[in-house]
Short mmCIF file of N, CA and C in Angstrom, two decimals:
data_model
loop_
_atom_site.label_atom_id
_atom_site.label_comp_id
_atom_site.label_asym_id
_atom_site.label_seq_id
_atom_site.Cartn_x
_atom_site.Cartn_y
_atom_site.Cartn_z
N UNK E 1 0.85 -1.18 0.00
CA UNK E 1 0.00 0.00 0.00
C UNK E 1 0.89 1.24 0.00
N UNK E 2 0.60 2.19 -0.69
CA UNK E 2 1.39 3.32 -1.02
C UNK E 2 0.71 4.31 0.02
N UNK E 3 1.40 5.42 0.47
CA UNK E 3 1.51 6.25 1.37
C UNK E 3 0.58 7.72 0.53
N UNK E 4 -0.43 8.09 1.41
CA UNK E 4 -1.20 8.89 0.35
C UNK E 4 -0.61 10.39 0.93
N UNK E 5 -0.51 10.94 -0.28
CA UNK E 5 0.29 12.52 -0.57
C UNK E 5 -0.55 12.70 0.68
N UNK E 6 0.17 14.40 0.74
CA UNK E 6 -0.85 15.55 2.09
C UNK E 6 -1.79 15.66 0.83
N UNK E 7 -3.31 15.97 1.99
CA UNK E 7 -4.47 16.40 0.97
C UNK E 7 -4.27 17.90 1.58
N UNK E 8 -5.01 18.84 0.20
CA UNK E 8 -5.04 20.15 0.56
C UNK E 8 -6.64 20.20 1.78
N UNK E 9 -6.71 21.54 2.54
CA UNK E 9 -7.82 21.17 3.44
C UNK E 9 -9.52 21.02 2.39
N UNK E 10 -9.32 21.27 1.13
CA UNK E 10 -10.43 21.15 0.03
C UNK E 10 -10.93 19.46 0.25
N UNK E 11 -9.65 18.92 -0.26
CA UNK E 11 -9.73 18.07 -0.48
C UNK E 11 -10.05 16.91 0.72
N UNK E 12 -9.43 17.47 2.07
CA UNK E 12 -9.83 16.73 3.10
C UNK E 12 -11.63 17.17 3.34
N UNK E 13 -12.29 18.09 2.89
CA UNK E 13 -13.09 18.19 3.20
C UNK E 13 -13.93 17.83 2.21
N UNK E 14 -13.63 17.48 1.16
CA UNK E 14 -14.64 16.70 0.10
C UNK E 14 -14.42 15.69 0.68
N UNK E 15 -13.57 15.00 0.20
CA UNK E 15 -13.80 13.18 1.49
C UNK E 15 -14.38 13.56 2.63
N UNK E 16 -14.49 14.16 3.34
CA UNK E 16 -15.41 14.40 4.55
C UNK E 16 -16.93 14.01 4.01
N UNK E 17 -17.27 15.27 3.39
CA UNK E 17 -18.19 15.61 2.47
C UNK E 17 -19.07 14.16 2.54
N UNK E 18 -17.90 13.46 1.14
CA UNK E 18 -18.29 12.13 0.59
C UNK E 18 -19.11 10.90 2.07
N UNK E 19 -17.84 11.31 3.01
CA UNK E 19 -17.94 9.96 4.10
C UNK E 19 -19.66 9.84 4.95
N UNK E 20 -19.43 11.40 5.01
CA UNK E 20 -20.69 11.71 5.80
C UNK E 20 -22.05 11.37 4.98
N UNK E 21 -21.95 11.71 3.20
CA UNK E 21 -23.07 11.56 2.31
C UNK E 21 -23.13 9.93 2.85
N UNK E 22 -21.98 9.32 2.31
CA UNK E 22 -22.39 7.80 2.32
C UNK E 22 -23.35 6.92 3.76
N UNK E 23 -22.64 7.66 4.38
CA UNK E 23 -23.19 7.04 5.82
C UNK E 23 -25.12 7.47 6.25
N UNK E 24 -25.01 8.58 5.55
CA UNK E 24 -26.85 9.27 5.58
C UNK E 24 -27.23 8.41 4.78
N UNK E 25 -26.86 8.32 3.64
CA UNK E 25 -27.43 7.16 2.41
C UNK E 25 -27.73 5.50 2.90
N UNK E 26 -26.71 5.54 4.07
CA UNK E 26 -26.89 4.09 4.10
C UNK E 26 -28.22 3.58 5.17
N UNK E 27 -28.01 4.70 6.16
CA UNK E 27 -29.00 4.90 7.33
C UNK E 27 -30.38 5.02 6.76
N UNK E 28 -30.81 5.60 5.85
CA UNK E 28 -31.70 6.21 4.99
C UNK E 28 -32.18 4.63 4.70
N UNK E 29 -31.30 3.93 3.93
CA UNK E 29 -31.53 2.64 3.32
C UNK E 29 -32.26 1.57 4.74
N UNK E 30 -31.29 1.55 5.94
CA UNK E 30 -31.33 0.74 6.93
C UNK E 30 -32.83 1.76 7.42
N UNK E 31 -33.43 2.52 7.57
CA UNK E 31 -34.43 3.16 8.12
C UNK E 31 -35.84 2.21 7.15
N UNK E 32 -35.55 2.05 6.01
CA UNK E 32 -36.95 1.30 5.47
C UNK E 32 -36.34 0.06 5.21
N UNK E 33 -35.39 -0.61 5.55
CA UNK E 33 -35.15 -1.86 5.46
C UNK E 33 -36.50 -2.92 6.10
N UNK E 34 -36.53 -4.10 5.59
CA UNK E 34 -37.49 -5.24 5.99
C UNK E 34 -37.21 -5.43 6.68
N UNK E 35 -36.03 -6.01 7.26
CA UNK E 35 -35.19 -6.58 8.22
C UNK E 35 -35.32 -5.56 9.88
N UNK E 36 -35.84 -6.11 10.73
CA UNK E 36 -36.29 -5.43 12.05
C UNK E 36 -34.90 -5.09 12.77
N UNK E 37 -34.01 -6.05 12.47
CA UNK E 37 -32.36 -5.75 13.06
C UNK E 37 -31.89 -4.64 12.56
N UNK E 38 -31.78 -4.16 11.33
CA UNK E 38 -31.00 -3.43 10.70
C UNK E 38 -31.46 -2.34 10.54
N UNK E 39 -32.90 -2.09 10.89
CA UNK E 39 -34.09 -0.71 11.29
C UNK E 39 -33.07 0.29 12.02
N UNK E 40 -32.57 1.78 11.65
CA UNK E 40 -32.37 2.72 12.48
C UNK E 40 -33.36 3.73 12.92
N UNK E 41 -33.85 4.43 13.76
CA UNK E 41 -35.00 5.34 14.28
C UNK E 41 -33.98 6.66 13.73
N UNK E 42 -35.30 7.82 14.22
CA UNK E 42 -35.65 8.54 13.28
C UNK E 42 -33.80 9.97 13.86
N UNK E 43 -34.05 9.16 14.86
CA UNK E 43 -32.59 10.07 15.65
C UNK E 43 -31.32 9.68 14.79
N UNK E 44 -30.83 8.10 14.74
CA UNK E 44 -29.72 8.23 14.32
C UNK E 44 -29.29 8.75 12.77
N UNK E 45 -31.11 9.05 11.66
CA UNK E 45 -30.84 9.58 10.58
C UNK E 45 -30.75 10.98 11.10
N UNK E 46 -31.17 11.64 11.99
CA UNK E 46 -30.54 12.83 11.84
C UNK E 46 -29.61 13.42 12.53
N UNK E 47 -29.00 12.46 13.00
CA UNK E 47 -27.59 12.97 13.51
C UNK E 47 -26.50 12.61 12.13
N UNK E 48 -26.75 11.83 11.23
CA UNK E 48 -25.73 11.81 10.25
C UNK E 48 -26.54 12.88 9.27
N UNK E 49 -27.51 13.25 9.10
CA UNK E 49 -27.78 14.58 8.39
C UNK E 49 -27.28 15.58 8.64
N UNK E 50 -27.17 15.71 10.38
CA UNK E 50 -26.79 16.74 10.56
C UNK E 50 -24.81 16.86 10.86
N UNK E 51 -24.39 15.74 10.85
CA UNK E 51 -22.85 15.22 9.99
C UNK E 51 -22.50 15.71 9.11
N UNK E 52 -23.62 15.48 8.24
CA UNK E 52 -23.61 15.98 6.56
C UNK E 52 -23.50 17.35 6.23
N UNK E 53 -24.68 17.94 7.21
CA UNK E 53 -24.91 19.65 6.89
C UNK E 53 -23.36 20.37 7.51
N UNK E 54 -22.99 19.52 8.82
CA UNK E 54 -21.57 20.04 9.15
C UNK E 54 -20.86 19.86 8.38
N UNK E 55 -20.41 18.79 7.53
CA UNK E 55 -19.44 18.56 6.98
C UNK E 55 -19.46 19.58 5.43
N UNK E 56 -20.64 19.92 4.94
CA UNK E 56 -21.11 20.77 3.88
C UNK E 56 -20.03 22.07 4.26
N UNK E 57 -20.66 22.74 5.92
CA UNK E 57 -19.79 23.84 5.95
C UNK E 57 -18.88 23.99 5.78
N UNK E 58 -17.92 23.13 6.91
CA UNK E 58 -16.39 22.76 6.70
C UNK E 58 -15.84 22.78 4.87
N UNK E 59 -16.69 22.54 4.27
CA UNK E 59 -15.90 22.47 2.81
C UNK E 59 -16.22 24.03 2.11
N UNK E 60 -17.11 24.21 2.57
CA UNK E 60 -17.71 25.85 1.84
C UNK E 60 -16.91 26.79 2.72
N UNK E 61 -16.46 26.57 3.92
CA UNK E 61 -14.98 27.44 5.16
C UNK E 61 -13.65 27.36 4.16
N UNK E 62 -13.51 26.02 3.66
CA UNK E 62 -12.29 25.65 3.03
C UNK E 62 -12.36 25.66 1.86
N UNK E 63 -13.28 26.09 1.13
CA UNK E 63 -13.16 26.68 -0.20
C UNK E 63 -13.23 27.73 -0.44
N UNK E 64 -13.76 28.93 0.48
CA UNK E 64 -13.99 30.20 0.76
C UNK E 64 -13.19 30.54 1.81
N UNK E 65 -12.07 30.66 1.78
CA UNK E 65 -11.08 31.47 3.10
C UNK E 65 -11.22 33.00 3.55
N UNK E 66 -11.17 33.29 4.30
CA UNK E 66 -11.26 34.57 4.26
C UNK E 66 -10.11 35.44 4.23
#
């Protein structure tokens, strides 16, 4: 495994971005799942929404410097 370059803070914050989308997406999925195990309530989708909306800022801070 190769050693990954420095990311600029853009770029750490698009993978942010990305990590946080994926994880709402998946919760989202597990929230109407069939399966009674894999059911999340209505809290843990919006604590990764609200992951998401943080992680949104952090990239619009680091694409917009002041």
């Amino acid at each position: 495994m190769q050693p990954e370059p420095s990311l600029t803070p853009q770029e750490r914050a698009v993978r942010d971005v990305l990590a946080c989308f994926d994880a709402s997406a998946r919760i989202r999925v597990a929230r109407d799942s069939l399966l009674t195990a894999s059911r999340v309530g209505p809290r843990e989708e919006e604590h990764a929404f609200a992951d998401l909306q943080q992680a949104i800022m952090r990239l619009h801070t680091a694409s917009h410097p002041r």
